[in-house]
Amino acid sequence: MSYRLLLCWSLALSVSLSAQNVLPIGSWRTHFPQRNGTYVTQSDDQIFFATTGAVMIIDKDEIAPRFISKVDGLSGVDIQLLKYHKPTETLLIVYRSGRLDLWRKDGEVVTVNSIANFTNIVGEKRVNKVFVGEDNLLFFATTFGVSVFQIDRAVFPFTTFMGELNVRDVTIHGGYLYAATEEGIYRIVVDSPVIDDFEAWEYLGMNRGLPGVYNSHALAVYNGELYLGVNEDIYRWENEAAVLFADLEEGHNLHYMTGEGTHLLVGYRCDEAAVCGDSRAYYYRADGSGGRLAPDCIGLVNNAIEDERGRVWFGDEYEDFRYLDNVEDSTCNRFSFREQGPYRYLAWDLAMADGKLWVATGAVTPTKTPRFLDWGVAQFADGRWRILNRWTNEAFRGRNPDPNFRDDDVFTIIDVEVNRVTNKVYAASYYAGLIEIDGETVRLYNDQDSPLSNTINDESRTRVSGLRADEEGNLWVSNYNPVEGAALHRLAPDGTWTSFPNTGGASELFQIDIDPNGFKWIIDASSSKGVLVYDEGDINNPGDDRRRVFTAANSELPTNETNCLVVDNDGDVWVGTNAGIIIFECGATAFEPNCQGSLRIVELDGFLEYLFKTQAILALAVDGANRKWVGTANNGLYLISEDG
C-alpha cells in the first residue's frame, strides 16, 4: 500500500510514511532543518540555538546536540529569539507572532499568548530584544513599545505603548530604563510611578551629546558602563552625557551589542540605503582597544555571546552553526547536521515510494503567485536527508548554468511525484518547468524542449502546477494558464509527449489525481471553475476524449474556490474548497448528469450542518484505513472517519 499526502497553499503537515519507521502508531516525529542557528543564548553549562522549527541544545563541554520541538511541547516553529533566565533556570522562546514559550528546567512548557492575542495592538507584534532585570523581571523591546514580563509568574505587570515607534533594544543602567528606537533613545527612572506613560519619558538628544537626528538599534551594559548604538557609532554614557567611543565607516548600521562576557561584542548590518556587501562584527575592551572578529564567521548575523571560556558563539541566518575559540581567533569553527533535517522548513507536497520520502519545498500565494524559493527537492531515506537544488545540482540552475545567473533558476517546487513504473521522480516548478530525477541524472523540461508553454502575463516562465503518474507509467502534467497550446499533457515512459488542448475551458489547472477508472480529476484555480474531470479514451483518437467541468452552478460544489482533492481507497473523490468538503462518489458515471457530488451533514453542538462548512480546506490525505486527514486554513489538522 502506498500513501500520498497532498498539500495546498502554505500548509505543511508532518506525517510518518516510511514502512521502516519504528514509531508506535499514533506517535509523531518532527523533521526540521538543522543547518544553522539564527539566535543564540547560554546558561552556565549549555548553549541554546534557535533553528527553524526547534531549539538546539549543546553542552559546553562537547558538541553533542539535542533538540526540543513541538513534539516536546513547544507551541510553534517560527522562533524569533531566545533568552535564558538563570535565576529561574528557564529558557524563554519568543516566536515571530509574539507568542512566548517558557521551557522550565523540569521540561514543563508554559505558553503565554498575551502579546499574540492582544487585540488593542494594531499591526505587527514582534519582540526585538529581551533584557534580564532584577526580581525575575524581563524587559521586552517590541514593535509597539516596552513590555515588562515577570517570568516566574508568566504575567505582564505593565506595558509602555510608544505609538508607532519600533523599540529595537532595552536595558537598565544607573536606575534608568533605556529604550532604543528608530527615532532615537528614550529613558525614564525605572521605578517611576508613571513609567507606562510615554509622555513622561526623556528623549536623549543634542543636550546629552547625541546627534539631533539619529536611530538606535542596540544598547548594552558592559563592565558596569552603558553603551549606546547611534547610527553606525558607539557612544559611552559618562557623567550624564554621551561620549563617542567607536565609529565605523558609513554604510552599516549597528545591529546588536552584547556585554555579558569579558568583551563588548558589536554586530553591524548593511544600511538599507547602502550597498556594503557584508555584515561585520567587532569586539572592544573598556579602554577602546579591540578588533574585527573573523570575517568568515560572519554571514547575516543576528546576535553573538561570549561564554566563560572566551568562545564567541554567533546567531546567524547563513549556513552552519558558528563559533570562535576566542575573539582574536582567525579560524571559524563551523558545524551542522545537514543530513539530519530538510533544507528548509516548508513542505508543500510529499510523495512516498520504496521507503523514500520526497518533499517539494516551494509555495504559492492564495492568488497563485509563486514565492521565489530555491530550496528545491528533498529526499529522506535510511534516516538521512538529501537535497537537490541549485547549490547541489546544476540542472536546477536552468538553461544558464552560471551560478551567478539566477533569472532562470528552478524556483518554487510545488509538486513531487514518483513514477512507480519507471522509478523516476518528477518535480513541478511553478516557475521553470518540469524536473526529472533518474537516479543521479537530473533533467529539466521547459518550453524549449517539450510542449510545455510559458504563462499568460508571465511569458518568460513555464509554470508546472500538478503531477500524477498513472498505472501504465504515464506522467500527467498540469501546465498553468499557458500562452499557447494545452494546459494538460502526458509524458509517456518512452519519453514522448501528448497534449490535450480541449479541457472544457479550464486552463488554470493545478493538482491532479487519478481514480480507478483512469479518469483525471484536476483542480482549476480560477474563480469561475471548480474541478475538471478528464478521460482521454483511446490515446490515438482525440475525438473520443471526454471532459466535464464541475462548478457551483452545475453541481453541489459549495463554491468554485477549490484548493485540493484526493481519490480515496474506494475510488471516491474528495475535494477541499474554501467552504468545506464535497465528495464525488460517481465511479464510471462521472460524466453523467446525475453525478453532482454530495455534501456530508454532521451534527455539531446539537445542530446539523455541512461538514467543515465554514472552513477553508487546504490539504487532504487518505491513510491505509481509508480515513481522511484534513488540513484547514485556521483550525489545524483533523482526522475523520472513512465516510466523513
XYZ file of C-alpha atoms in Angstrom:
644
model
C 0.000 0.000 0.000
C 1.326 3.447 -0.861
C 0.183 6.648 0.781
C 0.250 10.173 -0.533
C -0.204 13.488 1.215
C -1.365 16.340 -0.970
C -0.706 19.858 0.264
C -2.135 23.126 -0.985
C -1.313 26.786 -0.386
C 1.046 27.153 2.563
C 0.225 24.266 4.874
C 2.858 21.687 5.828
C 1.644 18.526 7.544
C 4.124 16.299 9.371
C 3.330 12.627 8.852
C 5.363 9.474 9.069
C 5.086 7.360 5.947
C 8.070 5.053 5.960
C 7.460 1.330 6.221
C 10.707 1.183 8.177
C 9.526 3.692 10.764
C 9.735 2.308 14.281
C 7.456 4.904 15.828
C 4.386 3.494 17.550
C 1.109 4.048 15.730
C -0.291 7.434 16.656
C 3.108 8.894 17.526
C 4.751 11.806 15.755
C 8.299 12.633 14.781
C 9.343 16.070 13.585
C 11.804 16.739 10.783
C 13.198 20.244 10.788
C 16.258 21.974 9.289
C 19.425 21.555 11.319
C 21.688 23.685 9.169
C 22.103 26.908 11.130
C 21.284 28.696 14.359
C 19.623 32.062 13.906
C 19.830 33.200 17.534
C 21.938 32.100 20.488
C 21.821 32.300 24.284
C 23.520 30.443 27.137
C 23.197 29.010 30.619
C 26.128 28.146 32.855
C 26.710 24.820 31.124
C 24.742 24.880 27.848
C 24.422 26.806 24.584
C 20.947 27.229 23.046
C 20.459 27.907 19.328
C 17.206 28.848 17.624
C 16.741 26.800 14.465
C 13.886 26.634 12.019
C 11.308 24.680 13.964
C 13.223 23.749 17.101
C 15.748 24.721 19.750
C 19.141 23.023 19.601
C 20.912 22.468 22.928
C 24.597 21.585 23.234
C 26.703 21.108 26.330
C 29.625 23.481 26.556
C 31.973 20.536 27.140
C 31.105 18.803 23.870
C 29.140 19.466 20.696
C 26.541 16.731 21.065
C 23.205 18.264 20.093
C 19.725 17.516 21.250
C 16.590 19.270 20.130
C 13.306 20.362 21.633
C 10.375 20.965 19.309
C 6.590 20.747 19.129
C 6.826 17.060 19.950
C 8.307 18.124 23.297
C 5.559 20.639 23.974
C 6.701 23.784 22.173
C 3.787 25.731 20.735
C 5.330 26.946 17.468
C 8.141 26.735 14.936
C 8.845 30.315 13.829
C 11.319 31.269 16.562
C 12.356 34.927 16.686
C 14.819 34.855 19.594
C 15.871 33.089 22.789
C 16.871 34.286 26.258
C 17.985 32.126 29.152
C 16.972 33.291 32.632
C 19.458 31.868 35.128
C 17.652 32.636 38.423
C 14.634 30.520 37.446
C 16.544 28.174 35.094
C 14.043 28.954 32.352
C 14.586 29.252 28.606
C 12.392 31.967 27.093
C 11.411 31.193 23.492
C 9.905 34.106 21.581
C 8.043 33.465 18.313
C 7.553 35.910 15.466
C 3.852 36.157 16.272
C 4.611 37.419 19.788
C 3.723 34.107 21.433
C 6.067 33.001 24.234
C 7.108 29.583 25.499
C 8.790 29.135 28.878
C 10.800 25.909 28.931
C 11.343 25.112 32.607
C 14.225 23.059 33.994
C 11.918 20.054 34.561
C 10.815 20.043 30.902
C 7.488 21.752 31.540
C 6.466 24.204 28.806
C 4.295 27.195 29.675
C 2.816 29.053 26.707
C 1.929 32.737 27.040
C -0.275 34.310 24.362
C -0.770 37.738 25.923
C 1.091 39.645 23.196
C -0.058 37.494 20.282
C -3.721 37.774 21.320
C -3.719 41.425 22.394
C -6.291 42.996 20.068
C -5.530 46.606 21.029
C -2.185 46.392 19.235
C -2.579 47.342 15.579
C -0.057 45.869 13.166
C 2.970 43.734 13.864
C 3.521 42.365 17.370
C 7.180 41.400 17.326
C 9.650 41.196 20.199
C 13.020 42.565 19.043
C 15.212 42.120 22.127
C 14.932 40.959 25.744
C 16.815 42.379 28.736
C 17.019 40.441 32.007
C 16.417 42.681 35.019
C 16.124 42.017 38.731
C 13.284 40.388 40.677
C 12.554 37.930 37.826
C 11.539 40.794 35.543
C 12.321 40.713 31.826
C 12.040 43.841 29.694
C 10.864 43.366 26.110
C 11.751 45.773 23.305
C 8.845 45.414 20.868
C 7.345 46.957 17.772
C 4.760 48.739 19.932
C 6.773 49.803 22.997
C 8.337 48.313 26.119
C 6.674 45.409 27.949
C 7.700 44.086 31.355
C 7.303 40.353 31.926
C 7.503 38.531 35.261
C 8.938 35.195 34.227
C 8.233 33.179 37.390
C 4.518 34.061 37.274
C 4.249 34.333 33.461
C 2.420 37.678 33.610
C 2.922 41.191 32.227
C 2.767 43.815 35.020
C 2.720 46.714 32.551
C 3.453 47.909 29.023
C 4.536 51.348 27.868
C 2.982 51.939 24.469
C 5.103 54.204 22.292
C 2.805 54.854 19.376
C 4.392 53.964 16.053
C 7.926 53.781 17.450
C 9.658 50.458 16.887
C 11.697 49.776 20.027
C 14.800 47.867 18.951
C 16.521 47.304 22.297
C 16.101 47.990 26.004
C 18.380 47.977 29.053
C 18.700 49.276 32.628
C 21.617 51.303 33.962
C 22.047 53.686 36.863
C 18.418 53.454 37.929
C 17.086 54.317 34.461
C 15.288 52.208 31.880
C 16.577 52.978 28.367
C 14.787 52.235 25.079
C 16.474 52.351 21.656
C 14.115 53.259 18.792
C 14.199 54.195 15.132
C 13.939 57.834 16.184
C 16.499 57.834 18.987
C 16.908 56.807 22.625
C 14.441 57.454 25.445
C 14.761 56.846 29.186
C 12.811 57.001 32.436
C 13.539 56.257 36.097
C 12.952 52.533 36.367
C 10.722 52.771 39.466
C 8.776 55.810 38.236
C 5.049 55.618 39.059
C 4.303 56.886 35.524
C 6.638 54.542 33.679
C 3.760 53.347 31.500
C 3.109 56.919 30.287
C 5.341 57.536 27.276
C 4.885 61.291 27.662
C 6.921 61.049 30.875
C 9.986 59.580 29.139
C 13.039 61.752 28.386
C 14.416 61.924 24.849
C 18.224 61.876 24.660
C 19.272 64.392 22.023
C 21.827 67.095 21.427
C 21.632 68.267 25.040
C 23.030 64.859 26.014
C 25.847 64.826 23.446
C 23.967 62.916 20.756
C 23.129 63.970 17.172
C 19.987 65.963 16.521
C 18.567 63.172 14.347
C 19.618 59.541 14.695
C 18.389 55.969 15.034
C 19.383 53.411 17.618
C 19.193 49.644 17.300
C 21.325 48.484 20.212
C 22.138 49.112 23.879
C 24.422 47.258 26.282
C 25.822 47.417 29.783
C 29.452 46.281 29.726
C 31.954 46.442 32.579
C 29.414 48.482 34.547
C 29.123 51.169 31.853
C 26.268 51.957 29.463
C 26.980 51.793 25.722
C 24.627 53.300 23.143
C 24.328 52.346 19.495
C 23.796 55.549 17.481
C 23.552 55.018 13.717
C 26.858 53.241 12.955
C 28.657 54.644 16.007
C 29.059 53.571 19.628
C 28.754 56.081 22.455
C 29.531 55.554 26.125
C 27.452 57.230 28.822
C 29.694 59.350 31.050
C 28.554 61.936 33.609
C 25.004 62.061 32.209
C 26.171 62.628 28.631
C 27.079 60.502 25.616
C 30.740 60.417 24.555
C 31.872 58.874 21.254
C 33.552 55.522 21.940
C 33.978 53.949 18.474
C 32.811 54.586 14.944
C 32.653 52.686 11.670
C 32.588 53.853 8.094
C 29.205 54.757 6.653
C 27.101 52.091 5.002
C 26.467 49.995 8.097
C 24.033 50.227 10.984
C 24.815 48.903 14.417
C 22.532 45.891 14.843
C 23.356 44.434 18.269
C 25.680 44.817 21.263
C 26.366 42.229 23.958
C 28.216 42.940 27.179
C 27.734 39.722 29.148
C 31.298 38.424 28.576
C 34.781 39.843 29.018
C 34.442 41.892 25.820
C 31.836 44.157 24.319
C 30.600 42.353 21.195
C 29.167 44.506 18.421
C 27.471 43.490 15.172
C 26.688 45.560 12.098
C 24.247 45.090 9.250
C 24.232 46.874 5.915
C 22.323 50.138 5.927
C 19.179 49.641 3.837
C 20.085 52.740 1.835
C 23.594 51.499 1.033
C 25.230 48.561 -0.700
C 28.004 47.485 1.643
C 28.242 43.816 0.742
C 28.568 42.224 4.166
C 27.743 42.125 7.836
C 30.525 42.761 10.323
C 31.300 42.007 13.947
C 33.807 43.573 16.330
C 34.989 43.233 19.896
C 36.034 46.014 22.241
C 37.631 46.352 25.639
C 36.754 49.089 28.109
C 39.842 51.097 27.078
C 38.621 51.243 23.471
C 41.050 48.672 22.088
C 39.720 45.729 20.129
C 39.365 44.491 16.590
C 37.249 42.840 13.957
C 36.023 39.301 14.528
C 36.950 36.742 11.858
C 35.008 37.795 8.724
C 34.455 34.228 7.517
C 32.454 33.561 10.691
C 30.001 36.351 9.869
C 27.148 35.884 7.409
C 23.954 37.726 8.268
C 24.487 37.856 11.989
C 21.636 38.428 14.466
C 23.499 38.269 17.767
C 26.588 36.913 19.489
C 27.542 35.858 23.013
C 30.837 35.185 24.762
C 30.994 32.277 27.188
C 33.157 31.971 30.303
C 35.930 30.294 28.271
C 36.149 33.236 25.899
C 34.458 31.442 22.997
C 32.219 33.598 20.821
C 29.001 31.978 19.545
C 27.027 33.539 16.693
C 23.336 33.538 15.862
C 23.377 33.858 12.077
C 20.939 33.483 9.183
C 23.575 31.857 6.957
C 24.584 28.210 6.788
C 26.234 26.372 9.691
C 26.445 26.850 13.418
C 29.480 29.047 14.093
C 31.832 29.950 16.909
C 35.342 31.261 17.560
C 37.644 29.880 20.229
C 38.396 33.466 21.287
C 37.942 36.994 19.968
C 41.359 37.020 18.274
C 40.913 33.625 16.622
C 41.096 33.863 12.823
C 39.670 30.371 12.247
C 35.910 29.957 12.282
C 34.621 26.717 13.774
C 31.587 25.501 11.840
C 29.320 22.538 12.294
C 25.916 21.497 11.023
C 23.687 18.461 10.790
C 22.564 18.757 7.167
C 21.752 15.097 6.659
C 19.598 15.040 9.780
C 16.992 17.500 8.501
C 15.411 19.022 5.390
C 16.879 22.085 3.693
C 14.224 24.477 4.921
C 11.018 24.396 6.938
C 8.400 24.352 4.173
C 6.766 21.201 2.755
C 4.186 21.894 0.046
C 3.821 18.345 -1.237
C 5.009 14.910 -0.129
C 5.317 11.627 -2.026
C 6.413 8.211 -0.784
C 7.762 5.145 -2.594
C 10.142 2.306 -1.752
C 10.871 3.656 1.708
C 11.884 7.068 0.388
C 10.065 10.289 1.181
C 10.243 13.128 -1.368
C 9.387 16.698 -0.415
C 8.515 19.705 -2.585
C 9.721 22.812 -0.764
C 8.166 25.663 -2.767
C 4.960 27.594 -2.242
C 2.459 29.853 -3.972
C 0.267 32.594 -2.580
C -3.542 32.313 -2.488
C -3.592 34.330 -5.739
C -1.306 31.734 -7.399
C 1.743 33.971 -7.407
C 4.953 31.968 -6.968
C 7.053 32.502 -3.891
C 10.581 32.636 -5.214
C 12.062 29.843 -3.130
C 15.113 27.999 -4.454
C 15.057 25.244 -1.848
C 14.429 22.508 -4.431
C 13.519 18.902 -3.674
C 14.380 16.951 -0.530
C 14.634 13.177 -0.157
C 14.530 11.308 3.147
C 15.790 7.719 3.106
C 17.563 5.458 5.595
C 17.477 8.177 8.229
C 19.304 10.723 6.036
C 18.229 13.757 4.065
C 19.461 14.511 0.538
C 18.873 17.916 -1.037
C 18.598 18.724 -4.747
C 18.642 22.429 -5.611
C 20.785 24.999 -7.421
C 23.501 24.650 -4.801
C 23.854 20.893 -5.219
C 22.799 20.162 -8.820
C 23.452 22.168 -11.978
C 20.101 21.257 -13.592
C 18.360 23.451 -11.015
C 20.201 26.484 -12.417
C 18.024 26.400 -15.526
C 19.246 26.920 -19.066
C 22.146 29.098 -17.947
C 24.447 27.056 -15.666
C 26.328 30.139 -14.462
C 25.940 30.046 -10.644
C 25.819 33.852 -10.596
C 22.864 33.983 -13.027
C 19.601 33.442 -11.175
C 16.854 34.543 -13.551
C 16.026 31.100 -14.977
C 16.748 29.020 -11.876
C 14.300 26.310 -10.853
C 12.312 28.139 -8.206
C 9.077 27.165 -6.453
C 8.797 23.365 -6.486
C 5.158 22.719 -5.524
C 4.506 19.098 -6.511
C 6.538 15.909 -6.484
C 5.578 12.519 -7.921
C 7.231 9.093 -8.003
C 6.594 7.068 -11.165
C 6.452 3.508 -9.855
C 6.771 2.028 -13.352
C 9.933 3.872 -14.422
C 11.225 4.609 -10.887
C 11.804 8.187 -11.962
C 10.876 11.095 -9.714
C 9.314 14.282 -11.076
C 9.103 17.726 -9.542
C 6.869 20.574 -10.719
C 8.454 24.015 -10.765
C 5.861 26.780 -10.764
C 8.442 28.942 -12.468
C 10.799 26.969 -14.718
C 9.212 23.714 -15.915
C 9.432 20.023 -15.024
C 12.357 18.342 -13.254
C 13.014 14.641 -13.946
C 15.219 12.732 -11.480
C 16.519 9.372 -12.702
C 18.970 8.145 -10.093
C 21.872 10.587 -10.218
C 20.738 12.095 -13.539
C 18.596 15.224 -13.355
C 16.919 16.850 -16.357
C 14.814 19.975 -16.811
C 11.917 20.141 -19.302
C 10.642 23.586 -20.276
C 9.189 25.441 -23.253
C 12.374 24.853 -25.280
C 12.374 21.047 -25.354
C 8.792 19.992 -24.633
C 5.202 21.065 -25.395
C 5.083 22.885 -22.068
C 4.188 26.528 -22.610
C 5.001 29.713 -20.786
C 2.324 31.515 -18.811
C -0.129 34.254 -19.727
C 1.004 37.518 -18.113
C 4.324 35.891 -17.210
C 5.574 34.875 -20.613
C 9.151 34.077 -19.650
C 8.099 31.445 -17.092
C 6.946 27.853 -17.529
C 4.573 27.100 -14.687
C 4.052 23.411 -13.999
C 1.430 23.127 -11.289
C 0.370 19.486 -10.912
C 1.691 15.945 -11.467
C 0.304 12.428 -11.243
C 1.524 9.125 -12.715
C -0.978 6.502 -13.853
C -0.694 2.719 -13.596
C 0.967 2.459 -17.020
C 3.739 4.854 -16.035
C 2.403 7.872 -17.909
C 3.014 11.159 -16.126
C 0.134 13.637 -16.322
C 1.186 17.260 -16.109
C -0.762 20.469 -15.420
C 0.685 23.461 -17.290
C -0.822 26.509 -15.610
C -2.579 29.067 -17.847
C -0.421 28.557 -20.954
C 0.189 31.284 -23.524
C -0.417 28.734 -26.259
C -1.120 25.053 -26.600
C -2.589 22.802 -23.948
C -2.899 23.048 -20.196
C -2.805 19.257 -19.803
C -0.015 16.985 -21.060
C 1.131 13.378 -20.784
C 4.751 12.217 -20.690
C 4.943 8.515 -21.626
C 7.577 6.127 -20.223
C 9.393 6.193 -23.581
C 9.808 9.982 -23.322
C 7.145 11.000 -25.847
C 4.704 13.794 -25.086
C 0.988 14.053 -25.837
C -1.011 17.244 -25.319
C -4.733 17.632 -24.621
C -5.816 21.125 -25.672
C -9.556 20.783 -25.072
C -10.134 20.855 -21.324
C -13.580 22.395 -21.388
C -12.299 25.937 -20.981
C -10.357 25.091 -17.834
C -6.790 26.359 -18.175
C -5.640 27.345 -14.677
C -5.061 23.709 -13.803
C -3.382 22.637 -10.583
C -3.423 19.427 -8.582
C -4.180 16.112 -10.303
C -5.332 12.743 -9.017
C -6.498 9.658 -10.912
C -9.415 7.395 -9.986
C -9.675 3.604 -10.599
C -11.364 4.242 -13.975
C -8.336 6.205 -15.134
C -10.258 9.495 -15.021
C -8.106 12.519 -14.242
C -9.547 14.813 -11.579
C -7.923 18.230 -11.633
C -8.300 21.373 -9.539
C -8.944 24.533 -11.564
C -7.622 27.557 -9.715
C -9.782 30.175 -11.390
C -12.712 31.676 -9.530
C -15.168 30.671 -12.261
C -14.443 26.941 -12.426
C -14.043 24.313 -9.747
C -12.954 20.822 -10.763
C -12.180 19.260 -14.147
C -12.605 15.532 -14.778
C -10.945 14.253 -17.966
C -10.899 10.929 -19.803
C -8.557 10.684 -22.782
C -10.091 7.428 -24.033
C -8.045 5.992 -26.895
C -4.822 7.978 -26.854
C -4.679 7.808 -30.664
C -8.225 9.120 -31.103
C -8.687 12.699 -29.862
C -12.325 12.520 -30.887
C -13.309 10.177 -28.064
C -11.970 12.364 -25.255
C -14.439 13.279 -22.540
C -14.276 16.252 -20.239
C -16.519 17.871 -17.654
C -16.051 20.964 -15.510
C -17.894 20.948 -12.174
C -18.872 24.371 -10.849
C -21.102 25.721 -8.117
C -23.718 26.343 -10.816
C -23.929 22.810 -12.234
C -23.170 20.616 -9.197
C -23.264 20.552 -5.409
C -19.934 22.354 -5.168
C -20.440 24.960 -2.420
C -18.036 27.346 -4.165
C -15.808 27.492 -7.231
C -12.817 28.194 -4.986
C -11.319 24.713 -4.833
C -7.962 24.055 -3.205
C -7.146 20.354 -3.248
C -8.500 16.888 -3.949
C -7.700 13.244 -3.307
C -9.050 9.908 -4.563
C -9.710 7.578 -1.635
C -9.297 3.811 -1.414
C -12.855 3.259 -2.687
C -12.303 5.466 -5.736
C -14.367 8.356 -4.388
C -13.051 11.868 -4.985
C -12.832 14.264 -2.032
C -12.444 17.925 -2.903
C -11.369 20.618 -0.444
C -12.866 24.056 -1.028
C -12.994 27.387 0.752
C -16.372 26.281 2.129
C -15.755 22.730 3.247
C -15.589 19.351 1.520
C -17.576 17.854 -1.352
C -17.403 14.160 -2.281
C -17.920 12.724 -5.766
C -18.946 9.053 -5.456
C -19.728 8.599 -9.122
C -17.366 5.858 -10.274
C -17.745 5.253 -14.001
C -20.676 7.726 -14.231
C -18.574 10.836 -13.577
C -19.573 12.309 -16.940
C -23.285 11.650 -16.467
C -25.630 14.494 -15.397
C -26.627 12.666 -12.221
C -23.046 12.927 -10.915
C -23.433 16.046 -8.795
C -21.303 15.366 -5.730
C -22.582 15.334 -2.167
C -22.042 17.358 0.985
C -21.815 15.396 4.221
C -24.175 16.502 7.001
C -22.828 16.221 10.536
C -24.165 17.102 13.981
C -22.337 19.909 15.751
C -23.448 21.126 19.181
C -26.894 19.690 18.589
C -27.295 21.270 15.154
C -26.981 19.737 11.699
C -24.669 21.377 9.197
C -22.439 20.529 6.266
C -19.000 19.055 7.005
C -16.422 21.837 7.507
C -18.911 24.302 6.019
C -17.213 27.389 7.440
C -13.620 26.307 6.898
C -11.178 26.550 4.020
C -9.748 23.102 3.341
C -6.158 23.303 2.153
C -4.953 19.708 2.351
C -6.412 16.214 2.115
C -4.846 12.793 2.561
C -6.098 9.213 2.820
C -4.464 6.602 5.062
C -4.481 2.811 4.808
C -7.754 2.556 6.740
C -9.361 4.974 4.255
C -9.632 7.623 6.962
C -9.318 11.217 5.830
C -6.744 13.667 7.129
C -7.987 17.211 6.658
C -5.802 20.304 6.843
C -7.596 23.614 7.379
C -6.536 27.224 6.933
C -7.117 28.360 10.501
C -8.095 25.402 12.680
C -5.329 22.861 12.322
C -5.460 19.211 11.311
C -8.436 16.845 11.619
C -8.726 13.078 11.299
C -12.182 11.899 10.258
C -13.736 8.509 9.549
C -13.618 6.906 6.119
C -17.092 8.162 5.172
C -16.821 11.568 6.864
